[in-house]
PDB file of C-alpha atoms in Angstrom:
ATOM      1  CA  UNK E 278     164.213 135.057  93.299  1.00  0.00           C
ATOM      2  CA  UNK E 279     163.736 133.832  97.001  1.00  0.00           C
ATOM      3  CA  UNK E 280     162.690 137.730  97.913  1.00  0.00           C
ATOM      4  CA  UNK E 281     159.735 137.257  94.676  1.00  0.00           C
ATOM      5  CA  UNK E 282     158.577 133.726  96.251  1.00  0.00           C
ATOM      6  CA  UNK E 283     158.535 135.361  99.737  1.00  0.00           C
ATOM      7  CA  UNK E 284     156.735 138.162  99.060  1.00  0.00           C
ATOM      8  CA  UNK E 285     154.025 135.967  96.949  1.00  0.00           C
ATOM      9  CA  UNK E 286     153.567 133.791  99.682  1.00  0.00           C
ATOM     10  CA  UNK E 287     153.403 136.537 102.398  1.00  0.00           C
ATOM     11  CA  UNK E 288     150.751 138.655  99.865  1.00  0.00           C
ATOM     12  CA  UNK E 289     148.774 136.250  98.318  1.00  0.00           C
ATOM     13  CA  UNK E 290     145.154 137.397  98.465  1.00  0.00           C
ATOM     14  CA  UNK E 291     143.883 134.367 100.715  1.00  0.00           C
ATOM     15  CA  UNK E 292     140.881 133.609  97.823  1.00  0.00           C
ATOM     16  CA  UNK E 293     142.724 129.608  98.033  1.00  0.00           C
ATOM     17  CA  UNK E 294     141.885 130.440 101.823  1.00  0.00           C
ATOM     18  CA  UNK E 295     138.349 131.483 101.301  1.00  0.00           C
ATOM     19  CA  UNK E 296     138.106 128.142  98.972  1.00  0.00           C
ATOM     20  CA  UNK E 297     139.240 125.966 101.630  1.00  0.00           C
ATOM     21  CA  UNK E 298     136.742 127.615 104.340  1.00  0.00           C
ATOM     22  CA  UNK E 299     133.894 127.121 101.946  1.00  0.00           C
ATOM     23  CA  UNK E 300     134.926 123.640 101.422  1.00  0.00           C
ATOM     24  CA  UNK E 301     135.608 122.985 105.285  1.00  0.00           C
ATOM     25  CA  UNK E 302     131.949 124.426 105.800  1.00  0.00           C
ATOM     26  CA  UNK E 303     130.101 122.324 102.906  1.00  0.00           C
ATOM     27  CA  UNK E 304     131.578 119.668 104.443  1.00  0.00           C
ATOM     28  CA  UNK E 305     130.217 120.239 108.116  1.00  0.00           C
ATOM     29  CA  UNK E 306     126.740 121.181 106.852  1.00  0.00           C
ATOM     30  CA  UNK E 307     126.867 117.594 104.509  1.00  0.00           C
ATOM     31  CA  UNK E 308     127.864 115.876 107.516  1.00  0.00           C
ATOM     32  CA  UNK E 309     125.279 117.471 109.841  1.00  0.00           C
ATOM     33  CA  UNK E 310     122.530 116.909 107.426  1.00  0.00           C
ATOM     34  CA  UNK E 311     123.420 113.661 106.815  1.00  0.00           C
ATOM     35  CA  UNK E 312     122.914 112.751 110.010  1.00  0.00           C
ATOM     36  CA  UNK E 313     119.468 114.729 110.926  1.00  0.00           C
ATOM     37  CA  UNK E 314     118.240 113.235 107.720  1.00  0.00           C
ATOM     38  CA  UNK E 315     119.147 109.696 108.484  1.00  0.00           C
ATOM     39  CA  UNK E 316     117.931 110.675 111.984  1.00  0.00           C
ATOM     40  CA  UNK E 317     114.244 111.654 110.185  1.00  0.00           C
ATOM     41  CA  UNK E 318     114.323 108.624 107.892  1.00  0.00           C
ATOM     42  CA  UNK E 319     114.194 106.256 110.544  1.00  0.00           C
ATOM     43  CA  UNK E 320     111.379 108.341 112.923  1.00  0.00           C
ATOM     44  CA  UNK E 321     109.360 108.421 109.801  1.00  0.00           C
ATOM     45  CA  UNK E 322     109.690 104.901 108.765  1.00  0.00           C
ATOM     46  CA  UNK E 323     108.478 103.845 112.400  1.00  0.00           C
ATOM     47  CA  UNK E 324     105.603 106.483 112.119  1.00  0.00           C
ATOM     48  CA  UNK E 325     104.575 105.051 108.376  1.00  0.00           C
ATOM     49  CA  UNK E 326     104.228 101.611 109.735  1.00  0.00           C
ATOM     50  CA  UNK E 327     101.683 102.461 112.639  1.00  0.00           C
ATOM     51  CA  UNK E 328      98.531 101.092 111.955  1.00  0.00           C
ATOM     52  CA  UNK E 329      96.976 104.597 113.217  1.00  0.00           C
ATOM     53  CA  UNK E 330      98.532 106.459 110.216  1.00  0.00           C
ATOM     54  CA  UNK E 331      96.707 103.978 108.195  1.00  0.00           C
ATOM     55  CA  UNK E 332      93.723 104.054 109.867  1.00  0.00           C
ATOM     56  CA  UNK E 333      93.768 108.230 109.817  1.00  0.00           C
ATOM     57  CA  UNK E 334      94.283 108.008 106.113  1.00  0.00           C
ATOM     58  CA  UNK E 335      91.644 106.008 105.745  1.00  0.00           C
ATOM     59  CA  UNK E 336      89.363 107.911 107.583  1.00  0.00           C
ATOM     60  CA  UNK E 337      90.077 111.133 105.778  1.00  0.00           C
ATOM     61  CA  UNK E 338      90.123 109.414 102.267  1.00  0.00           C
ATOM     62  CA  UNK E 339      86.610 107.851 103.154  1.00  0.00           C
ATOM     63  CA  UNK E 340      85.185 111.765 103.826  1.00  0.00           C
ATOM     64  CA  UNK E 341      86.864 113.621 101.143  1.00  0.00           C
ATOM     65  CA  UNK E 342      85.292 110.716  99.037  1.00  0.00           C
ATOM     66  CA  UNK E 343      81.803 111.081 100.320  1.00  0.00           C
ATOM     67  CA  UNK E 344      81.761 114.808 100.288  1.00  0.00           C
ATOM     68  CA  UNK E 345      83.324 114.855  96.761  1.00  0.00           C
ATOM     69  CA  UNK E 346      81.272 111.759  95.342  1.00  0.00           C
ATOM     70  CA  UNK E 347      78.379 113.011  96.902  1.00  0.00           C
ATOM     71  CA  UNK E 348      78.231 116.127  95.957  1.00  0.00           C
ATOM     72  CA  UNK E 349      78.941 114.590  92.156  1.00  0.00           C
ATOM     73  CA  UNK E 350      75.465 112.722  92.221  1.00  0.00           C
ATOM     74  CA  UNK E 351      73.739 115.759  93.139  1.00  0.00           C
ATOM     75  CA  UNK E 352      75.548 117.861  90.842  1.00  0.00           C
ATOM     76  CA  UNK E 353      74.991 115.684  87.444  1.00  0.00           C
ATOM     77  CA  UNK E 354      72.769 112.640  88.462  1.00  0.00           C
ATOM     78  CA  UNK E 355      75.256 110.017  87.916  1.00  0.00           C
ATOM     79  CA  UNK E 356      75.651 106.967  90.377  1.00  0.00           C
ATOM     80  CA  UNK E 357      78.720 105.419  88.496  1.00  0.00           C
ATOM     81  CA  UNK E 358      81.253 107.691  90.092  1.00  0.00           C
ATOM     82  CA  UNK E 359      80.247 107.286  93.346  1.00  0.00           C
ATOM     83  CA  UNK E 360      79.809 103.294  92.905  1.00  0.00           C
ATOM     84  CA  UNK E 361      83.525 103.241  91.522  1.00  0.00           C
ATOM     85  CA  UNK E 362      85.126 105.516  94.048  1.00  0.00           C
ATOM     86  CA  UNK E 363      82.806 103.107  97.073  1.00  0.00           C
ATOM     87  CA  UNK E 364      84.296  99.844  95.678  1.00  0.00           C
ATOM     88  CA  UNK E 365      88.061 101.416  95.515  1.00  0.00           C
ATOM     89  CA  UNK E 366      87.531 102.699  99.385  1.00  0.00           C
ATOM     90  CA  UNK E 367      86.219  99.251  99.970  1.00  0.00           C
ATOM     91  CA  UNK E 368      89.090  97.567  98.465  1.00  0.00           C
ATOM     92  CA  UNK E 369      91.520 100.195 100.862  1.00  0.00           C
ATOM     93  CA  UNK E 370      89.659  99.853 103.958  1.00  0.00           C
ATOM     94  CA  UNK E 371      89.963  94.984 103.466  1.00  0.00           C
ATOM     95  CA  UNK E 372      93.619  96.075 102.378  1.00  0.00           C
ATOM     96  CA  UNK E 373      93.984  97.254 106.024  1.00  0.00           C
ATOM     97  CA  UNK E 374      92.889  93.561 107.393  1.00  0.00           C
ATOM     98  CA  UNK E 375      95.633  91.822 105.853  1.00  0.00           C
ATOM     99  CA  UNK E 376      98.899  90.855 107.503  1.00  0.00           C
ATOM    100  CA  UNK E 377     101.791  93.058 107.290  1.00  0.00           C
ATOM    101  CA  UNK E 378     105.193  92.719 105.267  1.00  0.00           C
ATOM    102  CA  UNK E 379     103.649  90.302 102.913  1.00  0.00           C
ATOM    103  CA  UNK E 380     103.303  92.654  99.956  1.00  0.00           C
ATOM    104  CA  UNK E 381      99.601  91.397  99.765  1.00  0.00           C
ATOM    105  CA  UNK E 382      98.380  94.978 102.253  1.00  0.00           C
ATOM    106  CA  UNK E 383     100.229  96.732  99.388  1.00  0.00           C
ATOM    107  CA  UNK E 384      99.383  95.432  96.447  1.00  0.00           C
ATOM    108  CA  UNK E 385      95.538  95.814  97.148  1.00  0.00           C
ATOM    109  CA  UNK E 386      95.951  98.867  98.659  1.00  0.00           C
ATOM    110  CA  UNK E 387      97.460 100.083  95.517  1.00  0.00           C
ATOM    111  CA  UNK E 388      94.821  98.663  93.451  1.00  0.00           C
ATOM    112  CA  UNK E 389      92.062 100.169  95.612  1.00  0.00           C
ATOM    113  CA  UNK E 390      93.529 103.677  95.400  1.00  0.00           C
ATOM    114  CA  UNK E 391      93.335 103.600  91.714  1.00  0.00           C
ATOM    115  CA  UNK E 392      90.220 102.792  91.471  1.00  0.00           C
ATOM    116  CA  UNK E 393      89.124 105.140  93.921  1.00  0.00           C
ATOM    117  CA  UNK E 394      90.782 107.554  91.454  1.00  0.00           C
ATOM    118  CA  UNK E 395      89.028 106.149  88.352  1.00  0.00           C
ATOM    119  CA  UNK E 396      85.740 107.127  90.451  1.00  0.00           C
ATOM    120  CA  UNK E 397      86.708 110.337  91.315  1.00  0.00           C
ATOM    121  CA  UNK E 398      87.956 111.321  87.245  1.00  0.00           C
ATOM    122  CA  UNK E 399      84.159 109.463  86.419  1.00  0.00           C
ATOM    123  CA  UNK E 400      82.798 112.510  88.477  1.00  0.00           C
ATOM    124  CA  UNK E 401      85.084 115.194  86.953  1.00  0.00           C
ATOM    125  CA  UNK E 402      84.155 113.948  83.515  1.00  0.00           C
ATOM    126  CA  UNK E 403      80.721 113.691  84.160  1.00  0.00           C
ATOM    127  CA  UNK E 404      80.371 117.249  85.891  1.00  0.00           C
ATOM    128  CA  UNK E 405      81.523 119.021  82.634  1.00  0.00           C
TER     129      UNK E 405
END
């Protein structure tokens, strides 16, 4: 009996081995990655919260618009769009003025984007 045990100990065909590495190594990645995310989360936060990303965004929000509005009034005639999707940047670009960390920046920054959006599905609709 001790000779059967033995001999099923000695030959066992190491998958329980194989388990254990692949456990040992999910571990080390989750550990690693947890770290270099957490790492990334808080370089990212600090770059979200410079008022140059904002400003950027704005900038390249404001062009797309008037290239896309634009081209809308020339396309099918209609100032609406363009009018809508102006007001919306507008509301963005006072958005920026206001105090951080109040919720008041966000809020109205919020608000502007959708109506930037409204403008911009004005000009898709009215382009068909």
């Amino acid at each position: 009996m001790i000779a059967a045990i033995r001999s099923t100990l000695v030959h066992h065909d190491h998958s329980l081995d194989r388990y254990a590495m692949g456990l040992s190594g999910l571990c080390a990645v989750h550990c690693l990655a947890s770290a270099v995310l957490v790492a990334l989360a808080s370089t990212a936060g600090g770059m979200l919260l410079n008022p140059i990303f904002h400003e950027v965004g704005l900038t390249i929000a404001i062009g797309l618009g008037a290239l896309a509005l634009g081209r809308g009034i020339f396309t099918h005639g209609y100032m609406m769009p363009a009018v809508t999707g102006s007001f919306g940047l507008g509301i963005m670009a006072g958005a920026m003025q206001l105090p951080h960390g109040n919720g008041g920046e966000t809020l109205w920054t919020i608000i502007g984007v959708a109506i930037l959006a409204l403008g911009h599905d004005l000009n898709r609709r009215a382009a068909r």
